[in-house]
Coordinates of C-alpha atoms and ligand atoms in Angstrom, one line a residue:
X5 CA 16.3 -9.3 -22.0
X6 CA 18.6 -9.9 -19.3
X7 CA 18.3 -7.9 -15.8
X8 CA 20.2 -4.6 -15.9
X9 CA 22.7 -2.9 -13.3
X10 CA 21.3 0.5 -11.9
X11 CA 22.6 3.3 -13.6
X12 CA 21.2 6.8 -12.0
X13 CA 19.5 9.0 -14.8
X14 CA 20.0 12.2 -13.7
X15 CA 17.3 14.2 -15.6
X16 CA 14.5 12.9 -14.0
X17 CA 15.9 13.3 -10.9
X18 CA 16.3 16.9 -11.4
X19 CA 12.0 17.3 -11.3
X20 CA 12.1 17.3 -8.0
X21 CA 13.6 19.6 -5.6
X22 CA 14.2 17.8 -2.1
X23 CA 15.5 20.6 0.6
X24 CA 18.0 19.3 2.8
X25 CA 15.4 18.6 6.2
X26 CA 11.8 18.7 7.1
X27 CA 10.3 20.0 10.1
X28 CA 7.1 18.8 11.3
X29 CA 3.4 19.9 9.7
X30 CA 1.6 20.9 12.4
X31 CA -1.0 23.2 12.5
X32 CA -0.5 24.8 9.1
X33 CA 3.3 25.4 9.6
X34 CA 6.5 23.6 9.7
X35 CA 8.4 22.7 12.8
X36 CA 11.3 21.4 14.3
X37 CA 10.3 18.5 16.9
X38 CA 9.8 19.5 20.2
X39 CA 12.7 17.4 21.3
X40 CA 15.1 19.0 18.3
X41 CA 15.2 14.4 17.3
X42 CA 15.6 14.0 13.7
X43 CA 16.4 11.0 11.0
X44 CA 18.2 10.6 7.8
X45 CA 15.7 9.3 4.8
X46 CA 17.8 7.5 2.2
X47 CA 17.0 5.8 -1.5
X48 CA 16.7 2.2 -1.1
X49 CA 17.9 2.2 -4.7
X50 CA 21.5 3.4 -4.5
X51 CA 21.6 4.5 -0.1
X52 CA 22.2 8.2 -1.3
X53 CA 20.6 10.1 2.0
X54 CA 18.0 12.2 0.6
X55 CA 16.8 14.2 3.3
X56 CA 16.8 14.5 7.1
X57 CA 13.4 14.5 8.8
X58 CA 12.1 15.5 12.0
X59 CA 11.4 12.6 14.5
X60 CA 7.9 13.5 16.3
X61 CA 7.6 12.9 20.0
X62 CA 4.8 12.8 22.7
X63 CA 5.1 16.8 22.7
X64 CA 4.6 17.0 19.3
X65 CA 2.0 14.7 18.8
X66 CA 0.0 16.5 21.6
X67 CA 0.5 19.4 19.5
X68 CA -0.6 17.9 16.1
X69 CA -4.5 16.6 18.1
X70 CA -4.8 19.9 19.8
X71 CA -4.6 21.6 16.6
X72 CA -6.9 18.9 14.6
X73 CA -9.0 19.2 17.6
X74 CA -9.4 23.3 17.4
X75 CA -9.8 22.5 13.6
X76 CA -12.6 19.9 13.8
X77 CA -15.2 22.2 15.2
X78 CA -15.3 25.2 11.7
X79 CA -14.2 22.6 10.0
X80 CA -16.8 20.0 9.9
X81 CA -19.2 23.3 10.6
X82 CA -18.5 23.8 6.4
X83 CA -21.4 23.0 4.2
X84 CA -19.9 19.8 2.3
X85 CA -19.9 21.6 -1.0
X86 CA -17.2 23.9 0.8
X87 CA -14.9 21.4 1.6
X88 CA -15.2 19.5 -1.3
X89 CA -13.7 22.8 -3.3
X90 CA -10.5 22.4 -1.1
X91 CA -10.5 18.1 -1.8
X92 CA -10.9 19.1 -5.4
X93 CA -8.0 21.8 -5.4
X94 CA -6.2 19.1 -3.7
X95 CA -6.9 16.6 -6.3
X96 CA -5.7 18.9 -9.3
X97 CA -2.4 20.0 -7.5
X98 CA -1.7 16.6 -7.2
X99 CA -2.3 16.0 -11.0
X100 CA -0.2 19.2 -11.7
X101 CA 2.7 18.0 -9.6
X102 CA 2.5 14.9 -10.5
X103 CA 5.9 14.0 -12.3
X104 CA 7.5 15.6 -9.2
X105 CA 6.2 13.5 -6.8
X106 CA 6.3 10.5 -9.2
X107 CA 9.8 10.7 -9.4
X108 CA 9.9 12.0 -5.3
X109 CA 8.5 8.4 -4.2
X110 CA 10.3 6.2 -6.6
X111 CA 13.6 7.7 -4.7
X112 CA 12.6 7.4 -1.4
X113 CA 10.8 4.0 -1.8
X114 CA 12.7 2.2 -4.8
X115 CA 9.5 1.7 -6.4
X116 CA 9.6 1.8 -11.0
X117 CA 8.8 5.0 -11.8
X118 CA 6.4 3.4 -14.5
X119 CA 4.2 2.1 -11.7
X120 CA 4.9 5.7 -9.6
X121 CA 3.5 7.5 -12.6
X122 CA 0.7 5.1 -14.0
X123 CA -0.5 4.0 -10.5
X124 CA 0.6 5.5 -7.5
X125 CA -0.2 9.2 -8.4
X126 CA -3.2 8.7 -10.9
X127 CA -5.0 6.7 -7.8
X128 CA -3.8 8.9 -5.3
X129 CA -5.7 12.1 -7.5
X130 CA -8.5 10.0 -8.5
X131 CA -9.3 9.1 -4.5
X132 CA -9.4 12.9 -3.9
X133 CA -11.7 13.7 -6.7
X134 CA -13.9 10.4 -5.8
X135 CA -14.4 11.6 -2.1
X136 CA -15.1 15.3 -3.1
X137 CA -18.2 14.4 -5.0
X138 CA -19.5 12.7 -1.5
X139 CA -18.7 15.4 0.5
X140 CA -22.1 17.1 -0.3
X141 CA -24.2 13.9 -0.5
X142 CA -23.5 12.6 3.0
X143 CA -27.0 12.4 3.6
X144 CA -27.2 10.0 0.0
X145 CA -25.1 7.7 1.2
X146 CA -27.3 5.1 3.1
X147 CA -26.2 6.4 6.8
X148 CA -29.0 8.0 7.7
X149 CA -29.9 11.6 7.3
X150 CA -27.4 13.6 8.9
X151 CA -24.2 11.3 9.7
X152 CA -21.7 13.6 11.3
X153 CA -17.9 13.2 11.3
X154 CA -16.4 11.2 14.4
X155 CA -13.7 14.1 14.8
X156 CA -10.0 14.0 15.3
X157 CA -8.6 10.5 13.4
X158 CA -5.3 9.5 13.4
X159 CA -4.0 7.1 10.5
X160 CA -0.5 5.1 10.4
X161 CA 0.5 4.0 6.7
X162 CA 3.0 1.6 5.5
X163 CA 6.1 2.7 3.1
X164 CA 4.4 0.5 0.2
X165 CA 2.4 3.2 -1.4
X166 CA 2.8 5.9 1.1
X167 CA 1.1 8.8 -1.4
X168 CA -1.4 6.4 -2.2
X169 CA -1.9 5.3 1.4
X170 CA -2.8 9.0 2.4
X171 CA -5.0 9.6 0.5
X172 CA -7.1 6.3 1.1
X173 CA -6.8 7.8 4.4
X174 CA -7.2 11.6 4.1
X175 CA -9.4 12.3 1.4
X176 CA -12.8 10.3 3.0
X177 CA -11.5 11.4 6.8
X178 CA -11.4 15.1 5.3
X179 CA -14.5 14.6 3.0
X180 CA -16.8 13.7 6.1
X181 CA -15.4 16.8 8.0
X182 CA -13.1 15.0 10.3
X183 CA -9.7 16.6 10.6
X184 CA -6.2 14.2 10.8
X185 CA -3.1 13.6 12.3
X186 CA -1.3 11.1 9.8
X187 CA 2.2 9.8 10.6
X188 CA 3.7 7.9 7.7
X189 CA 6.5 5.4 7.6
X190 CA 9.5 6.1 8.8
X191 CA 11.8 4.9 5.7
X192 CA 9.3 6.9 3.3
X193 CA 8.0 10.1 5.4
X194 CA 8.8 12.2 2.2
X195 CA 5.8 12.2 -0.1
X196 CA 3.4 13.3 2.8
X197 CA 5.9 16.3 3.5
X198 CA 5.3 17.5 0.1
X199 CA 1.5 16.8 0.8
X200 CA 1.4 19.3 3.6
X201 CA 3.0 21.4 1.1
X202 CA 0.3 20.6 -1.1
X203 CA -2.6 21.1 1.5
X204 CA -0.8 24.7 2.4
X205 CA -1.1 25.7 -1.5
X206 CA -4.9 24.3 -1.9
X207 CA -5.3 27.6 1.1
X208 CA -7.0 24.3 3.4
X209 CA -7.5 25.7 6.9
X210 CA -4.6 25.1 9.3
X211 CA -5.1 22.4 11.5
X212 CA -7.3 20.2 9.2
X213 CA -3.9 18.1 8.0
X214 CA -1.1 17.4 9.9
X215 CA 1.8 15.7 9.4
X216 CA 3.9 14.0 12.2
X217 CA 7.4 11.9 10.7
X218 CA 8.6 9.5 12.9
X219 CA 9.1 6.0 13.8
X220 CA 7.3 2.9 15.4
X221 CA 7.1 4.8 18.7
X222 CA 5.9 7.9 17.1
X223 CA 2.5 5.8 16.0
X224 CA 2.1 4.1 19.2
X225 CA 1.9 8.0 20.9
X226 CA -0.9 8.8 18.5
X227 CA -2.9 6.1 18.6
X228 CA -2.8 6.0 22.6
X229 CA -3.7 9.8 22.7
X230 CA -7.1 10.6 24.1
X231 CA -7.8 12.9 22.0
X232 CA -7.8 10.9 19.1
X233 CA -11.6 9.8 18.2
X234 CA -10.8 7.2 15.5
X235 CA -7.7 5.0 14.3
X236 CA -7.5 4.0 10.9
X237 CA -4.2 1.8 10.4
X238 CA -2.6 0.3 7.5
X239 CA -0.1 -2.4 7.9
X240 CA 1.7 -5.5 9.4
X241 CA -1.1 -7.6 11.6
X242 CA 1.2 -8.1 14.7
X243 CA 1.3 -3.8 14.8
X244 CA -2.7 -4.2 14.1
X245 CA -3.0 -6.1 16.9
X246 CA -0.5 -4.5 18.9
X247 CA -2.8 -0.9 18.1
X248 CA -6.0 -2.9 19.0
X249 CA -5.2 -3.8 22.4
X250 CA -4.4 -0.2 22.8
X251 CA -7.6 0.8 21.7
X252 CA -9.9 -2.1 23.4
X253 CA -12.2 -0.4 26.2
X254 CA -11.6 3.2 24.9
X255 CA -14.4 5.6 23.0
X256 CA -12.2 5.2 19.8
X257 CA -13.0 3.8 16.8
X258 CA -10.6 1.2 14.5
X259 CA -10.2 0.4 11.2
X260 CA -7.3 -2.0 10.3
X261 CA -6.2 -3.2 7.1
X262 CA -3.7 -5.7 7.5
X263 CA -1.4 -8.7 5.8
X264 CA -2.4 -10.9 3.1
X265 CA -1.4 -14.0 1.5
X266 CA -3.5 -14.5 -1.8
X267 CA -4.0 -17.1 -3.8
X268 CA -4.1 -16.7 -7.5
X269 CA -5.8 -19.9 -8.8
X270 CA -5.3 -20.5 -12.4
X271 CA -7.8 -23.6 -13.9
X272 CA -7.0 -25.7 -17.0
X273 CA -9.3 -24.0 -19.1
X274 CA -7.7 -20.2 -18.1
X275 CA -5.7 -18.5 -21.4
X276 CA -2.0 -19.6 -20.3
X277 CA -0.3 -16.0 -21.8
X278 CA -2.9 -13.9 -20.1
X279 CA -2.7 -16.1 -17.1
X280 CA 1.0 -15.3 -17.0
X281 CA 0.6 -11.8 -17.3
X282 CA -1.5 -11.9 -14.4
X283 CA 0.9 -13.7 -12.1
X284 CA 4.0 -11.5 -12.9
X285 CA 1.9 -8.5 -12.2
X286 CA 0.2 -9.9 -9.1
X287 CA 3.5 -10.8 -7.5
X288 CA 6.1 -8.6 -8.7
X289 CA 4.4 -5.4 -9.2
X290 CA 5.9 -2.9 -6.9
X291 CA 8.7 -5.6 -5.8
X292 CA 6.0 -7.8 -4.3
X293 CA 5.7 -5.0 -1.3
X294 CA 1.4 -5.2 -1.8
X295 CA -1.1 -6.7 1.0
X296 CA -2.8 -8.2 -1.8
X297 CA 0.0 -9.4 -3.9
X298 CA -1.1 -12.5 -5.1
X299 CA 2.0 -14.7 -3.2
X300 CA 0.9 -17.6 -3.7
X301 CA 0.2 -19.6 -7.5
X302 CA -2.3 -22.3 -7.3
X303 CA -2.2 -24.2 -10.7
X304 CA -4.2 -27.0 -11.9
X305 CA -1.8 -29.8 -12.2
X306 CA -2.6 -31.0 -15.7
X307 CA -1.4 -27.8 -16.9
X308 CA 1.7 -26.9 -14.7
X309 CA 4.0 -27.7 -16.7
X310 CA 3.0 -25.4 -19.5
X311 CA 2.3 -22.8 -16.9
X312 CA 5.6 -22.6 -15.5
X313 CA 7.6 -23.3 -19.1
X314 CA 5.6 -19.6 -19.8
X315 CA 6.2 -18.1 -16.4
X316 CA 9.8 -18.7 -16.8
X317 CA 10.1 -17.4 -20.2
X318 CA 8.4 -14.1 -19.1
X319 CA 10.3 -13.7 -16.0
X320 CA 13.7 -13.5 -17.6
X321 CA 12.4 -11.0 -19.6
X322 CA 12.0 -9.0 -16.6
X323 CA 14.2 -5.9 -15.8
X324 CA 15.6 -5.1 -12.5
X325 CA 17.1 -2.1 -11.5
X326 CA 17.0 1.5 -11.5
X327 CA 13.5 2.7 -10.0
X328 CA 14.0 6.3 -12.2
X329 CA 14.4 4.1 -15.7
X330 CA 11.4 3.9 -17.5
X331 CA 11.8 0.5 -18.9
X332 CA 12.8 -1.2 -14.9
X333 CA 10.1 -3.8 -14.1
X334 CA 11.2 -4.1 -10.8
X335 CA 13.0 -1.9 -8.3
X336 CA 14.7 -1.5 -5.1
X337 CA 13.6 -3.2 -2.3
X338 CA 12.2 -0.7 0.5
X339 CA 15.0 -1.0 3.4
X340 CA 17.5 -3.5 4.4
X341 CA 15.5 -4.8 7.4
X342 CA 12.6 -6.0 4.6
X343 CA 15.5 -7.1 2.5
X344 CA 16.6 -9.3 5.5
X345 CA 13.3 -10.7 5.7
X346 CA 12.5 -11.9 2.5
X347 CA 16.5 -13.8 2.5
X348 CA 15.4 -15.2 5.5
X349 CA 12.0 -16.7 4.1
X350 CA 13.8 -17.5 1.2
X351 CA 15.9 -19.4 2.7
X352 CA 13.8 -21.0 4.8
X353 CA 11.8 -22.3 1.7
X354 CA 15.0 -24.2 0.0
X355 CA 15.5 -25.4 3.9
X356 CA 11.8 -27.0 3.9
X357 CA 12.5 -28.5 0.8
X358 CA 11.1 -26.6 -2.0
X359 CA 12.6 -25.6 -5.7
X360 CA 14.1 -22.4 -5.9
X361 CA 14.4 -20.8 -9.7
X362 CA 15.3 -17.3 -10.2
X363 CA 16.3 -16.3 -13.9
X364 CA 19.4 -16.9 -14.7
X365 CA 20.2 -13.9 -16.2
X366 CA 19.9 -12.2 -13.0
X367 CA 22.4 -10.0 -12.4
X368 CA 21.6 -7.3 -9.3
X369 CA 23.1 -4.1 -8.6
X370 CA 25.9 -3.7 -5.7
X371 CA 24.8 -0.9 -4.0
X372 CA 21.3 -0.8 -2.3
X373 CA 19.0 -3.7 -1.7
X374 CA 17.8 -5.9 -4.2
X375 CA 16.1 -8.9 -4.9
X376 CA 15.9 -11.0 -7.9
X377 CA 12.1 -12.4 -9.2
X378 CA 12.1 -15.6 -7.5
X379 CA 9.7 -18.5 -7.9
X380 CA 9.3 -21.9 -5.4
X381 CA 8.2 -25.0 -6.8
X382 CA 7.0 -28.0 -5.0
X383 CA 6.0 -25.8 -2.1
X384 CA 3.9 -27.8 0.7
X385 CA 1.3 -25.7 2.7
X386 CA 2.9 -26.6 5.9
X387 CA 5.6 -24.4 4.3
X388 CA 6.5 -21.2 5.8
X389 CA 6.7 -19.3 2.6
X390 CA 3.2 -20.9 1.6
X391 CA 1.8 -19.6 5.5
X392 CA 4.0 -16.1 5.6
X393 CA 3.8 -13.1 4.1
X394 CA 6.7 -12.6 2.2
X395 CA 6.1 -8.9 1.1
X396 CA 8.8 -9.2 -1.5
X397 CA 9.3 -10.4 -5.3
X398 CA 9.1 -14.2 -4.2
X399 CA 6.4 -16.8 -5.8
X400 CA 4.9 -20.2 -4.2
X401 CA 3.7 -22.2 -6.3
X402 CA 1.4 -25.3 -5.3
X403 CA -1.2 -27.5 -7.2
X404 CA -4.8 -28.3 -7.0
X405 CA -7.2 -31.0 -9.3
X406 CA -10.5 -30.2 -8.4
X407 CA -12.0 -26.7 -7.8
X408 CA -12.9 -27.5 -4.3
X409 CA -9.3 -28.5 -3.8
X410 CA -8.6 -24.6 -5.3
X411 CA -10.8 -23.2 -2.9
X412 CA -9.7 -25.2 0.3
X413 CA -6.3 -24.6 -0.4
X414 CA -6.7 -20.5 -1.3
X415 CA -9.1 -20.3 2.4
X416 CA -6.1 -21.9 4.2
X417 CA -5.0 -19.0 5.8
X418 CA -5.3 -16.9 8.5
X419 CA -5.0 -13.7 5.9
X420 CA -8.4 -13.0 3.7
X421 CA -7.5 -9.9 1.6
X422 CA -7.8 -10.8 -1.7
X423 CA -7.4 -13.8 -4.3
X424 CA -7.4 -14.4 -8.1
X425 CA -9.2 -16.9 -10.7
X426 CA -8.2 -17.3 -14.3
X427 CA -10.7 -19.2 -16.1
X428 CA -12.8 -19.3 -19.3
X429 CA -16.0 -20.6 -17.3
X430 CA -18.2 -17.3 -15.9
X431 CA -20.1 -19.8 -13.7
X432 CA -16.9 -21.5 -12.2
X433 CA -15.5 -17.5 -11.4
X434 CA -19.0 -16.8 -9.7
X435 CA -19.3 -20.3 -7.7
X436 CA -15.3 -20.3 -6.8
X437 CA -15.8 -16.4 -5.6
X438 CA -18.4 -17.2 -3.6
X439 CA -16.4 -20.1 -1.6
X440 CA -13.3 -17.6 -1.2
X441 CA -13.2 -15.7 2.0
X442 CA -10.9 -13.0 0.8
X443 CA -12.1 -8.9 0.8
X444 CA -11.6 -8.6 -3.1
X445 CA -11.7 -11.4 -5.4
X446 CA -10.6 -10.2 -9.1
X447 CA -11.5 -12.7 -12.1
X448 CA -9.0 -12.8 -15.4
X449 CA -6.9 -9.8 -13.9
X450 CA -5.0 -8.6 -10.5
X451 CA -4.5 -5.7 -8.3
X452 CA -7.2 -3.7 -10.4
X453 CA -7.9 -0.8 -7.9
X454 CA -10.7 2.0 -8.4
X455 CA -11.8 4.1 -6.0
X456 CA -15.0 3.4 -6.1
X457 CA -14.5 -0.2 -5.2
X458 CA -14.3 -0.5 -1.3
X459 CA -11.3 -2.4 -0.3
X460 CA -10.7 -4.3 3.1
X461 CA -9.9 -7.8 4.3
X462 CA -11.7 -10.9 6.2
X463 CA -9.9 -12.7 9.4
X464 CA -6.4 -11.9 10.1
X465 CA -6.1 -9.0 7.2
X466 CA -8.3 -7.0 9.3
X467 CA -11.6 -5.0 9.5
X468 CA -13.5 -2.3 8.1
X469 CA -13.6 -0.9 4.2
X470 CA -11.5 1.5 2.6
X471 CA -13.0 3.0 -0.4
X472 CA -15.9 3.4 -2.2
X473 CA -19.3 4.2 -0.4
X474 CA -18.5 1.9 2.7
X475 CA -15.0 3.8 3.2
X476 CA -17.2 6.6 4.2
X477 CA -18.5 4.9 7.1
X478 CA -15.2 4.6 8.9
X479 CA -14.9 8.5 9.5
X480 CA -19.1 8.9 10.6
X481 CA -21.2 8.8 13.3
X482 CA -24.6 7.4 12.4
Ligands
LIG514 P1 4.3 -2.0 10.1 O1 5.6 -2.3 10.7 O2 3.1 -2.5 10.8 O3 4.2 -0.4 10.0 C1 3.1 0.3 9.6 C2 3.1 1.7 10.2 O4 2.9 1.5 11.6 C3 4.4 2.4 10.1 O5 4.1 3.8 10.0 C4 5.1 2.1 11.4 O6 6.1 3.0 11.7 C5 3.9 2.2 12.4 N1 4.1 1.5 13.6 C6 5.1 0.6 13.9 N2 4.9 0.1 15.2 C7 3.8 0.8 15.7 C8 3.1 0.8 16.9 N3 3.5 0.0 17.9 N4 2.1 1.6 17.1 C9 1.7 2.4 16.1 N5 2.3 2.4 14.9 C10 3.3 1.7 14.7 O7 4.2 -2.4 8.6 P2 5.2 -2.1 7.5 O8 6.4 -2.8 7.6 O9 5.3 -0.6 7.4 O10 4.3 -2.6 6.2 C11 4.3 -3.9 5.8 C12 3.0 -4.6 6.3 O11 1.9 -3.8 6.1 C13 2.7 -5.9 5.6 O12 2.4 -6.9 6.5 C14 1.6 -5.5 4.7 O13 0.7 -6.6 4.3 C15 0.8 -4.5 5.4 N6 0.0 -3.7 4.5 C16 -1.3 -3.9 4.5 C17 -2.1 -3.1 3.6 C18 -3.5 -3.3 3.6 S1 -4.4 -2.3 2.7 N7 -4.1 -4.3 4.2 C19 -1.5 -2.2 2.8 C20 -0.1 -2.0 2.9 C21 0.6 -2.8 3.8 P3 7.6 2.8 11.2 O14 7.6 2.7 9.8 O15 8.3 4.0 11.6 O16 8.1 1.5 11.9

């Protein structure tokens, strides 16, 4: 099936009702910014402006901590089975409007609305309902008696999975009775707007959430305000580091999850059609915009040929285009700085002297910014697109002959996030896990998520655990 032009369908679009501007969510109420700044939000997919947003300043985020901060104290007074009633209303109204926000963040980031649907807004419920069943067990959870929340925590998230990304971040912050500031990213602020709208229909005390749009200078306010006890950040590591020097000598605390450059090793004994499967999903689900994306493809060599002879195959079967069609594999990419980015590393791997193949069939829209799959062969490590993250719909492929080959080759990095192995063998996935210093390792599959399962990264990809039992820790004093 040959890649597809974007053609808008206009009755999903019609779920979702998306007012002409935003104020801030501040203290249980929308506002205009302090400073009267706003900014257009627009769909990656076809540049339409979709809304206009208001653009927090140092005023506003002042505002935002005091009123976490006169929050906090009734707040985290609640006995845990209280505020797990408002984490489980919050849960359900995200279930109930879920096709509306579904179809809300495949227009404002350009991501399928397949993986919107079946991923995004699932996991996003599901990490609500997991962290409501801890909120009155604190004392279960191996953190001493009585932890208590660390207070007012404010969390920067990447445009990725920005629904998803909140509640990673909101539901074990709220859970453990901290109360949050959260400032999304500023070419997706739109799903978290329709949280706060969310939070004020759940009835959850004002204060507890709130919501500050804005840009790069908009995070760097919040995480330098002192009255912020605890920063939880998702993305790029140079911002990471950027937020840790801030943070160095202070009495806050810091999570960060970070870049990643995975390997997804495929041995000679792995089932090729599954295999392949695997790869297409670990790199091109959501346009290759995932910290664990597995980027790069280390194959056995006795079986590369057969490999990539099936890779091929499947990737022209791969459709590109509108983010609202239900059949589109893969959709818009998020903004035409990251679009920039990835024709720059691109290009820099046919420069260093690898193959470039992209299916032939490959025919992209004309308005909005778009990428074709695209997979490098003969790719050196010394390359940059075998050393960079990418953080698009790009593949590197390189080779290995022995397992400890594999495993040098996957550890050379300064990422540690996450990695594949396809193989029959259950003691080669346990011994070649073991050697891997990556935060998740999955074994005959990819980007599996649960929210039970903590998540995080070694080295460069950052620190601390999000999800699961461990992603309570972040948000308690014990
Ligand atoms: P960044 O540019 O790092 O932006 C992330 C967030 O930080 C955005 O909200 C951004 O605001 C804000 N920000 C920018 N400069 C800041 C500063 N000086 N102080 C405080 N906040 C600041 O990353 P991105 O482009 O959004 O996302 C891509 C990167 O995130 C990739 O490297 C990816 O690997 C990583 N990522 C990691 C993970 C995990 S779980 N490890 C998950 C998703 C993404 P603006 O958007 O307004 O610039």
């Amino acid at each position: 099936m040959s890649i597809f032009a974007y053609a808008p369908a206009p009755e999903s679009r019609a779920v979702v009702d998306i007012a002409p501007s935003y104020g801030l969510f501040i203290d249980g109420e929308f506002r205009p910014a302090a400073e009267d700044k706003v900014f257009p939000t627009h769909s990656p997919a076809t540049e339409e402006r979709l809304s206009e947003v208001a653009h927090a300043g140092a005023a506003d985020v002042d505002a935002a901590v005091r009123a976490a901060r006169t929050a906090f104290g009734p707040w985290s007074a609640l006995p845990g089975a209280e505020r797990a009633k408002y984490l489980f209303r919050i849960a359900r109204l995200i279930q109930e409007r879920s096709r509306e926000l579904a179809v809300l963040e495949s227009l404002d980031n350009g991501k399928p609305i397949r993986e919107s649907r079946d991923t995004d807004l699932p996991q996003a419920a599901a990490h609500f309902f997991y962290y409501a069943g801890w909120a009155d067990k604190l004392r279960y959870a191996g953190f001493g008696p009585d932890p208590r929340p660390v207070g007012v925590a404010g969390q920067v998230i990447p445009w990725n999975f920005p629904l998803l990304m909140l509640a990673w971040k909101v539901a074990p912050a709220l859970a453990t009775g901290n109360t949050v500031v959260l400032k999304p990213a500023e070419t997706t602020p739109l799903s978290a707007l329709f949280f706060a709208d969310i939070c004020r229909q759940a009835g959850l005390p004002r204060g507890v959430v709130n919501i500050l749009t804005g840009d790069g200078s908009t995070g760097a306010e919040l995480v330098a305000h002192p009255g912020i006890d605890k920063v939880a950040f998702t993305g790029s590591t140079e911002v990471g580091r950027a937020i840790a020097r801030t943070v160095a000598g202070t009495h806050k605390r810091l999570t960060l999850e970070l870049g990643g450059k995975a390997a997804n090793i495929v041995f000679d004994d792995a089932p090729i059609d599954q295999a392949v499967e695997g790869i297409v999903n670990g790199i091109f689900f959501n346009q290759g915009h995932v910290c664990c994306a597995g980027s790069r493809l280390l194959v056995q060599e006795s079986i590369q040929e057969e490999l990539l002879d099936a890779l091929k195959r499947r990737m022209e079967t791969l459709r590109v285009g509108d983010p609202l069609d239900k059949n589109t594999d893969i959709g818009a990419i998020n903004s035409a700085e990251q679009l920039a980015r990835i024709r720059e590393l691109a290009a820099a791997g046919e420069a260093e002297g690898a193959g470039r193949w992209q299916p032939a069939s490959c025919e992209l829209p004309s308005q909005g910014y778009w990428f074709a799959p695209t997979l490098f062969t003969e790719v050196q490590q010394s390359h940059r697109i075998a050393r960079e993250e990418i953080f698009g719909p790009v593949l590197s492929v390189l080779t290995f002959r022995t397992p400890e080959e594999a495993v040098a080759k996957a550890n050379n990095t300064p990422y540690g996030l996450s990695a594949g192995i396809w193989t029959e063998k259950g003691s080669r996935i346990l011994s070649v896990a073991d050697k891997l210093r990556a935060g998740v390792v999955w074994a005959n599959t990819f980007n599996k998520f649960d929210p039970a399962s903590p998540f995080g990264g070694y080295k460069e990809s950052g620190f601390g655990r999000e999800g699961g039992r461990h992603g309570l820790e972040a948000y308690l004093n014990v």
